[in-house]
Structures are given as C-alpha cells and as structure tokens.
Short mmCIF file of C-alpha atoms in Angstrom, two decimals:
data_model
loop_
_atom_site.label_atom_id
_atom_site.label_comp_id
_atom_site.label_asym_id
_atom_site.label_seq_id
_atom_site.Cartn_x
_atom_site.Cartn_y
_atom_site.Cartn_z
CA UNK A 199 -81.14 -35.74 -17.61
CA UNK A 200 -78.11 -36.23 -19.85
CA UNK A 201 -77.08 -33.92 -22.70
CA UNK A 202 -74.37 -34.69 -25.27
CA UNK A 203 -72.79 -31.54 -26.72
CA UNK A 204 -70.22 -31.38 -29.51
CA UNK A 205 -67.22 -29.75 -27.91
CA UNK A 206 -66.41 -27.30 -30.72
CA UNK A 207 -69.67 -25.37 -30.36
CA UNK A 208 -68.60 -21.95 -29.05
CA UNK A 209 -70.11 -20.16 -26.07
CA UNK A 210 -72.14 -23.18 -24.91
CA UNK A 211 -69.85 -24.56 -22.23
CA UNK A 212 -71.41 -24.18 -18.79
CA UNK A 213 -74.94 -23.21 -19.81
CA UNK A 214 -76.50 -26.54 -18.83
CA UNK A 215 -73.92 -27.88 -16.38
CA UNK A 216 -75.95 -26.92 -13.28
CA UNK A 217 -79.19 -28.56 -14.47
CA UNK A 218 -78.06 -31.70 -16.32
CA UNK A 219 -75.32 -34.25 -16.74
CA UNK A 220 -73.46 -32.71 -19.70
CA UNK A 221 -70.85 -34.55 -21.76
CA UNK A 222 -68.74 -32.56 -24.25
CA UNK A 223 -67.27 -34.65 -27.07
CA UNK A 224 -65.67 -34.19 -30.51
CA UNK A 225 -68.01 -35.20 -33.31
CA UNK A 226 -66.16 -38.43 -34.10
CA UNK A 227 -66.74 -39.62 -30.53
CA UNK A 228 -70.50 -39.09 -30.59
CA UNK A 229 -71.43 -42.73 -31.17
CA UNK A 230 -74.49 -44.94 -30.78
CA UNK A 231 -73.04 -46.23 -27.50
CA UNK A 232 -72.66 -42.68 -26.18
CA UNK A 233 -76.19 -41.77 -27.27
CA UNK A 234 -77.91 -44.75 -25.61
CA UNK A 235 -78.69 -43.00 -22.34
CA UNK A 236 -78.71 -39.42 -23.65
CA UNK A 237 -81.89 -37.35 -23.54
CA UNK A 238 -80.64 -34.65 -25.91
CA UNK A 239 -77.90 -33.84 -28.40
CA UNK A 240 -76.50 -30.48 -29.47
CA UNK A 241 -74.24 -30.78 -32.48
CA UNK A 242 -72.95 -29.26 -35.72
CA UNK A 243 -72.71 -30.55 -39.28
CA UNK A 244 -70.17 -33.34 -38.81
CA UNK A 245 -72.41 -35.59 -36.68
CA UNK A 246 -74.66 -37.80 -38.83
CA UNK A 247 -77.90 -37.95 -36.86
CA UNK A 248 -79.59 -41.03 -38.27
CA UNK A 249 -80.90 -44.46 -37.34
CA UNK A 250 -77.38 -45.85 -36.97
CA UNK A 251 -76.61 -43.26 -34.30
CA UNK A 252 -79.98 -43.10 -32.57
CA UNK A 253 -81.58 -46.54 -32.65
CA UNK A 254 -82.08 -47.76 -29.10
CA UNK A 255 -81.35 -44.30 -27.69
CA UNK A 256 -83.69 -42.49 -25.32
CA UNK A 257 -82.80 -39.21 -27.08
CA UNK A 258 -85.88 -37.14 -27.86
CA UNK A 259 -84.32 -33.80 -28.82
CA UNK A 260 -81.60 -32.82 -31.29
CA UNK A 261 -80.41 -29.26 -31.86
CA UNK A 262 -77.88 -28.32 -34.51
CA UNK A 263 -76.05 -25.01 -34.08
CA UNK A 264 -76.13 -24.51 -37.85
CA UNK A 265 -78.56 -23.23 -40.45
CA UNK A 266 -78.72 -26.55 -42.32
CA UNK A 267 -80.14 -29.95 -41.37
CA UNK A 268 -78.89 -32.14 -44.23
CA UNK A 269 -76.75 -34.09 -41.73
CA UNK A 270 -79.92 -35.10 -39.88
CA UNK A 271 -82.32 -37.81 -41.07
CA UNK A 272 -85.47 -35.79 -40.48
CA UNK A 273 -87.82 -38.58 -41.55
CA UNK A 274 -86.27 -41.02 -39.10
CA UNK A 275 -86.33 -38.47 -36.28
CA UNK A 276 -89.99 -37.69 -36.94
CA UNK A 277 -90.92 -41.38 -36.85
CA UNK A 278 -88.87 -41.89 -33.69
CA UNK A 279 -90.51 -38.94 -31.93
CA UNK A 280 -87.31 -36.88 -31.82
CA UNK A 281 -87.73 -33.10 -31.98
CA UNK A 282 -85.18 -31.41 -34.27
CA UNK A 283 -84.32 -27.72 -34.20
CA UNK A 284 -81.72 -25.66 -36.07
CA UNK A 285 -80.61 -22.03 -36.10
CA UNK A 286 -81.82 -20.62 -39.43
CA UNK A 287 -80.36 -17.27 -40.35
CA UNK A 288 -77.84 -17.23 -37.50
CA UNK A 289 -74.83 -16.72 -39.76
CA UNK A 290 -76.50 -14.98 -42.70
CA UNK A 291 -74.71 -11.62 -42.26
CA UNK A 292 -71.35 -13.42 -41.98
CA UNK A 293 -71.90 -15.36 -45.20
CA UNK A 294 -72.95 -12.17 -46.99
CA UNK A 295 -69.77 -10.55 -45.66
CA UNK A 296 -67.72 -13.48 -46.97
CA UNK A 297 -69.36 -13.51 -50.42
CA UNK A 298 -69.05 -9.79 -51.08
CA UNK A 299 -65.50 -9.39 -49.77
CA UNK A 300 -64.50 -12.43 -51.83
CA UNK A 301 -66.10 -10.92 -54.93
CA UNK A 302 -64.18 -7.68 -54.41
CA UNK A 303 -60.88 -9.51 -53.92
CA UNK A 304 -61.57 -11.54 -57.07
CA UNK A 305 -62.90 -8.99 -59.57
CA UNK A 306 -61.70 -5.71 -58.06
CA UNK A 307 -64.95 -3.76 -57.82
CA UNK A 308 -68.75 -4.07 -57.71
CA UNK A 309 -70.18 -1.52 -60.14
CA UNK A 310 -71.00 -2.73 -63.62
CA UNK A 311 -71.30 -6.39 -62.66
CA UNK A 312 -74.48 -8.47 -62.72
CA UNK A 313 -74.79 -10.82 -59.72
CA UNK A 314 -77.00 -13.89 -59.81
CA UNK A 315 -78.21 -15.07 -56.40
CA UNK A 316 -79.51 -18.65 -56.48
CA UNK A 317 -81.56 -19.21 -53.34
CA UNK A 318 -83.01 -16.10 -51.71
CA UNK A 319 -83.57 -17.16 -48.12
CA UNK A 320 -81.91 -15.79 -45.00
CA UNK A 321 -78.46 -15.59 -46.61
CA UNK A 322 -79.32 -14.89 -50.23
CA UNK A 323 -81.64 -12.02 -49.38
CA UNK A 324 -78.88 -10.20 -47.45
CA UNK A 325 -76.33 -10.87 -50.20
CA UNK A 326 -78.73 -9.44 -52.78
CA UNK A 327 -79.62 -6.39 -50.69
CA UNK A 328 -76.05 -5.50 -49.79
CA UNK A 329 -74.86 -6.11 -53.37
CA UNK A 330 -77.46 -3.71 -54.77
CA UNK A 331 -76.42 -1.11 -52.19
CA UNK A 332 -72.83 -1.48 -53.42
CA UNK A 333 -73.81 -0.80 -57.03
CA UNK A 334 -74.38 -4.26 -58.50
CA UNK A 335 -77.29 -5.35 -60.64
CA UNK A 336 -78.84 -8.40 -58.97
CA UNK A 337 -80.97 -11.19 -60.43
CA UNK A 338 -82.70 -13.50 -57.94
CA UNK A 339 -83.58 -17.15 -58.51
CA UNK A 340 -85.71 -19.06 -56.00
CA UNK A 341 -88.37 -21.32 -57.55
CA UNK A 342 -89.93 -22.20 -54.20
CA UNK A 343 -90.40 -18.57 -53.20
CA UNK A 344 -91.51 -17.68 -56.72
CA UNK A 345 -94.14 -20.42 -56.59
CA UNK A 346 -95.35 -19.38 -53.14
CA UNK A 347 -95.19 -15.61 -53.52
CA UNK A 348 -95.60 -14.91 -57.23
CA UNK A 349 -94.63 -11.52 -58.58
CA UNK A 350 -91.82 -10.56 -60.92
CA UNK A 351 -88.94 -10.46 -58.41
CA UNK A 352 -87.51 -13.81 -59.50
CA UNK A 353 -85.91 -15.12 -62.69
CA UNK A 354 -85.13 -18.60 -63.98
CA UNK A 355 -81.81 -20.36 -63.51
CA UNK A 356 -81.41 -20.15 -67.30
CA UNK A 357 -81.62 -16.36 -67.09
CA UNK A 358 -79.00 -16.36 -64.35
CA UNK A 359 -76.74 -18.51 -66.55
CA UNK A 360 -77.24 -16.22 -69.52
CA UNK A 361 -76.97 -12.77 -67.97
CA UNK A 362 -74.75 -12.85 -64.88
CA UNK A 363 -71.05 -12.10 -64.45
CA UNK A 364 -71.01 -13.63 -60.97
CA UNK A 365 -73.23 -16.44 -59.68
CA UNK A 366 -73.50 -17.31 -55.99
CA UNK A 367 -75.41 -20.28 -54.54
CA UNK A 368 -77.37 -20.07 -51.29
CA UNK A 369 -79.70 -23.06 -51.32
CA UNK A 370 -79.95 -25.95 -48.88
CA UNK A 371 -78.72 -29.35 -50.11
CA UNK A 372 -81.69 -31.53 -51.00
CA UNK A 373 -81.93 -34.82 -52.88
CA UNK A 374 -85.70 -35.04 -53.29
CA UNK A 375 -88.73 -32.82 -53.69
CA UNK A 376 -89.90 -30.67 -56.56
CA UNK A 377 -86.68 -28.65 -56.68
CA UNK A 378 -83.75 -30.84 -55.57
CA UNK A 379 -80.46 -28.97 -55.33
CA UNK A 380 -77.94 -31.83 -55.45
CA UNK A 381 -75.54 -30.93 -58.31
CA UNK A 382 -77.73 -27.99 -59.23
CA UNK A 383 -74.60 -26.63 -60.89
CA UNK A 384 -73.87 -29.61 -63.14
CA UNK A 385 -72.47 -30.10 -66.62
CA UNK A 386 -75.67 -28.87 -68.24
CA UNK A 387 -75.60 -25.71 -66.14
CA UNK A 388 -71.94 -24.97 -66.91
CA UNK A 389 -72.50 -25.56 -70.63
CA UNK A 390 -75.31 -22.99 -70.57
CA UNK A 391 -73.15 -20.17 -69.19
CA UNK A 392 -72.74 -17.20 -71.51
CA UNK A 393 -70.60 -14.58 -69.76
CA UNK A 394 -67.82 -16.80 -68.31
CA UNK A 395 -68.90 -15.88 -64.78
CA UNK A 396 -67.27 -16.23 -61.40
CA UNK A 397 -69.01 -19.11 -59.58
CA UNK A 398 -69.33 -19.08 -55.78
CA UNK A 399 -70.34 -21.90 -53.44
CA UNK A 400 -70.70 -20.97 -49.79
CA UNK A 401 -73.87 -23.00 -49.25
CA UNK A 402 -73.29 -26.77 -49.32
CA UNK A 403 -70.58 -28.69 -51.19
CA UNK A 404 -72.77 -31.08 -53.20
CA UNK A 405 -74.77 -28.26 -54.77
CA UNK A 406 -71.88 -27.97 -57.25
CA UNK A 407 -70.63 -30.96 -59.25
CA UNK A 408 -66.89 -30.76 -58.59
CA UNK A 409 -65.57 -32.57 -61.71
CA UNK A 410 -67.89 -30.51 -63.91
CA UNK A 411 -66.74 -27.26 -62.28
CA UNK A 412 -63.09 -28.22 -62.82
CA UNK A 413 -63.83 -28.99 -66.47
CA UNK A 414 -65.69 -25.68 -66.86
CA UNK A 415 -62.69 -23.82 -65.43
CA UNK A 416 -60.29 -25.61 -67.78
CA UNK A 417 -62.52 -24.87 -70.78
CA UNK A 418 -63.01 -21.22 -69.84
CA UNK A 419 -66.76 -21.51 -69.33
CA UNK A 420 -66.18 -20.32 -65.74
CA UNK A 421 -63.58 -17.57 -65.38
CA UNK A 422 -62.90 -17.96 -61.64
CA UNK A 423 -64.36 -19.71 -58.64
CA UNK A 424 -64.76 -18.98 -54.95
CA UNK A 425 -65.26 -22.09 -52.81
CA UNK A 426 -66.01 -22.32 -49.11
CA UNK A 427 -68.18 -25.46 -49.17
CA UNK A 428 -66.67 -28.57 -50.78
CA UNK A 429 -67.86 -31.99 -51.81
CA UNK A 430 -66.35 -34.70 -49.63
CA UNK A 431 -65.27 -32.45 -46.77
CA UNK A 432 -62.79 -32.63 -45.14
CA UNK A 433 -61.15 -34.63 -47.98
CA UNK A 434 -61.46 -31.90 -50.58
CA UNK A 435 -60.38 -31.84 -54.22
CA UNK A 436 -56.81 -30.57 -54.32
CA UNK A 437 -57.23 -29.89 -58.04
CA UNK A 438 -60.16 -27.57 -57.41
CA UNK A 439 -58.26 -26.05 -54.49
CA UNK A 440 -55.36 -25.16 -56.75
CA UNK A 441 -57.70 -23.56 -59.31
CA UNK A 442 -59.89 -21.57 -56.92
CA UNK A 443 -59.27 -17.84 -56.56
CA UNK A 444 -60.67 -17.86 -53.03
CA UNK A 445 -60.62 -21.20 -51.17
CA UNK A 446 -61.60 -21.50 -47.52
CA UNK A 447 -62.38 -24.35 -45.07
CA UNK A 448 -66.17 -23.94 -44.72
CA UNK A 449 -65.90 -20.84 -42.53
CA UNK A 450 -68.01 -18.35 -44.49
CA UNK A 451 -70.49 -18.17 -41.62
CA UNK A 452 -67.89 -18.19 -38.86
CA UNK A 453 -68.39 -14.78 -37.32
CA UNK A 454 -68.39 -14.15 -33.59
CA UNK A 455 -71.91 -12.75 -33.85
CA UNK A 456 -73.15 -15.68 -35.92
CA UNK A 457 -71.86 -18.22 -33.44
CA UNK A 458 -73.47 -16.36 -30.55
CA UNK A 459 -76.81 -16.30 -32.40
CA UNK A 460 -76.61 -20.04 -33.11
CA UNK A 461 -75.74 -21.01 -29.54
CA UNK A 462 -78.47 -18.81 -28.09
CA UNK A 463 -81.03 -20.29 -30.50
CA UNK A 464 -80.28 -23.94 -29.70
CA UNK A 465 -79.79 -23.35 -25.96
CA UNK A 466 -83.12 -21.55 -25.67
CA UNK A 467 -84.86 -24.27 -27.68
CA UNK A 468 -83.49 -27.08 -25.51
CA UNK A 469 -84.25 -25.23 -22.28
CA UNK A 470 -87.83 -24.60 -23.40
CA UNK A 471 -88.32 -28.20 -24.54
CA UNK A 472 -87.26 -29.67 -21.19
CA UNK A 473 -88.43 -26.73 -19.00
CA UNK A 474 -84.90 -26.07 -17.77
CA UNK A 475 -84.02 -22.87 -15.93
CA UNK A 476 -80.72 -21.70 -17.43
CA UNK A 477 -78.93 -18.37 -17.73
CA UNK A 478 -77.33 -17.35 -21.02
CA UNK A 479 -73.98 -15.64 -20.64
CA UNK A 480 -74.03 -13.61 -23.86
CA UNK A 481 -76.48 -11.16 -25.45
CA UNK A 482 -77.96 -11.76 -28.87
CA UNK A 483 -76.22 -9.60 -31.51
CA UNK A 484 -78.11 -7.19 -33.72
CA UNK A 485 -79.65 -8.32 -37.00
CA UNK A 486 -78.03 -7.55 -40.34
CA UNK A 487 -78.14 -3.88 -41.37
CA UNK A 488 -80.02 -2.87 -44.50
CA UNK A 489 -76.81 -1.84 -46.28
CA UNK A 490 -73.05 -1.75 -45.78
CA UNK A 491 -70.48 0.60 -47.24
CA UNK A 492 -67.42 -0.60 -49.14
CA UNK A 493 -65.15 0.62 -46.35
CA UNK A 494 -67.18 -1.16 -43.65
CA UNK A 495 -67.14 -4.36 -45.66
CA UNK A 496 -63.47 -4.48 -46.64
CA UNK A 497 -62.21 -3.45 -43.21
CA UNK A 498 -64.13 -6.33 -41.61
CA UNK A 499 -62.59 -9.31 -43.46
CA UNK A 500 -59.88 -10.36 -45.91
CA UNK A 501 -60.58 -13.83 -47.37
CA UNK A 502 -57.09 -14.05 -48.86
CA UNK A 503 -55.63 -14.86 -45.44
CA UNK A 504 -57.87 -17.91 -45.03
CA UNK A 505 -57.22 -18.88 -48.65
CA UNK A 506 -53.47 -18.85 -48.15
CA UNK A 507 -53.79 -20.99 -45.01
CA UNK A 508 -55.91 -23.64 -46.72
CA UNK A 509 -53.82 -23.78 -49.88
CA UNK A 510 -50.70 -24.31 -47.79
CA UNK A 511 -52.34 -26.91 -45.56
CA UNK A 512 -55.25 -28.70 -47.28
CA UNK A 513 -54.76 -31.72 -45.01
CA UNK A 514 -55.59 -29.46 -42.04
CA UNK A 515 -59.06 -28.56 -43.36
CA UNK A 516 -60.85 -29.70 -40.21
CA UNK A 517 -58.29 -28.16 -37.86
CA UNK A 518 -58.46 -24.82 -39.66
CA UNK A 519 -62.23 -24.94 -39.35
CA UNK A 520 -62.42 -26.05 -35.72
CA UNK A 521 -59.74 -23.62 -34.52
CA UNK A 522 -60.92 -20.66 -36.59
CA UNK A 523 -60.50 -17.24 -34.97
CA UNK A 524 -64.03 -15.90 -35.37
CA UNK A 525 -64.10 -12.60 -37.23
CA UNK A 526 -66.59 -9.82 -36.53
CA UNK A 527 -69.35 -8.84 -38.92
CA UNK A 528 -69.25 -5.39 -40.58
CA UNK A 529 -69.80 -2.58 -38.11
CA UNK A 530 -72.39 -0.10 -39.31
#
C-alpha cells in the first residue's frame, strides 16, 4: 500500500516505512496527481482534502494530526467512502498554557479578572479549570453542551460580552448548523462589549472578523488582543499584527507533548484501519493536570519571544510555524 505523509508532521518519520510505500511531501506538493494511487493520507491543516484533491484517487483513509477538521470536506469524504480521523484534545494543555501565559504577559496578573471562555471542549475546559485555580472568575459559554447537558454551568454569549475582562475563543470553525461559528466575534459582538476586554483567538482565524476587531481596537471597545490564529493564513493582516499585544504564527498548540499525542493518535488509527503491525517510537505523554501554579506556568513559556519573531518577520509566518522549536508543557 502507499501512504502520503505531510513532511512537517513530527515524530512520524519511519513508523510505516517497513510496511508500506511512504512518500513524505510538503503540503503544497500533495496534489491530485500524487493522490491518485495513494491508499491513505496523513496531513495537517494546510492540505485541503476535498473533491479537487481526491476525485479519482483510491485513497480510503485520511488522518489529520490536528484537533480540527475544517480543512477536510467531510461530506465529500463520507460519500466517497473515505474514513477521516483527527486527534481531538492532543494539544489542549499546550493551548491552555499559551492562553494563560499570554494573559499574564498582557494584563500582569490573574486575580480580580473575569475570564469568558467561549467553547468549553477539550481546550476550553482546561483553560477554565486552570484559570479558576489561578484565582480568576470564569464564565463558560457553549450552547451545544448547554443544550445537551443542561444545568447552570453555562452562560450566554451576551453575558460574556457584558461581564468579562478577558474573552478567549475555543470553538471549531463551522459555517453551518444550529450554532455556526464563522465570524462569531463580529461587529455586533464587539459593539455589545461593556468592559473593554482583552480578546483572544487561539482557535481558528475566521471565528473573529478581522476588520471588525481592528475597528473595535481603534474605537477602544477592545482594550488589547492576543492572536495566534489569523484569517487568511499565512497572508495575515499586518495592521492587526501591529496592534496585537501578543501575536504568534498559529503555534499555541505546538508543544512537544502535544505533537507526540497527535502523531500517536493518527498512527494508531491508520495502523488499526489497515491492520498494519507497526512499532511506535515514543510514549504517550500524561494528560493535563487538574491545576498549575503560577511559577509552573510562567517558567514553561514566554509568548513575547514568538511575538517579537513574528512582528519582525510577518512574511515568514509559515516558516516560523513549520520550524518551531516545540516547547514543553508545564511540569507539575
């Protein structure tokens, strides 16, 4: 069998080489011609897995070493009989690390601030739990979970807009369904803000309407912003870049441990799907701890370094991302 693997996926080289014909390629070289005789694809977010790429291909399995699948046409894959797997939760501790260290570097402390967490899945739940342990009041917004679970744990987006000093987004990017998230933070949202909050996007770029965020910053409706995920990546808004307090090249989840978890998840899924006997070369890291201390958090990461690199070299967005020196998650 033949497997196409995006060459920037860490820790995956060699896992399948003894049991399959493996071709490692950069994302821009994974084309329809390449995919014609491929049985499987392991990729990241830059490869658009859709009819244009896959029509006429014998591919029946796609794994993305990421938590999101918005780069994959799931409807097309389902109709074409292509199994799709992702790695949900793999980088959740790393994103929580990024969000909370970025908050500290932006506002100076945690106590006395109200944090609004929009989207309380794998990532948002850790952000909320760690933030409460560090002394923040946390409001949670997740209409899907609220609808499915009930209870009084969740609040409306309007309550988040009215009561929070810091608002962080952790939803997938969706265009359809009952609760689409495309431009969830739009002009109407920014106009409803009361406390001139810090706004954070480390989820997906299009969740935030970039021109509306820039206008909100200029008008003082948003005091500061922390951006890791950008609309139009890698061609990001240089105006928003110049205004952002923390600005990074989509690396919030780029921890050593997170990358190991993702690679193990997709490798195990592919091996199981095709009944391949492979040996993993790394052990799965521990799950996120219940809490972290301020010292553990701040000693593990300084987002200002990555911010300085991107602000100096915005044209190198993709290079900074692909050649990122994976940090370690907080040690507890």
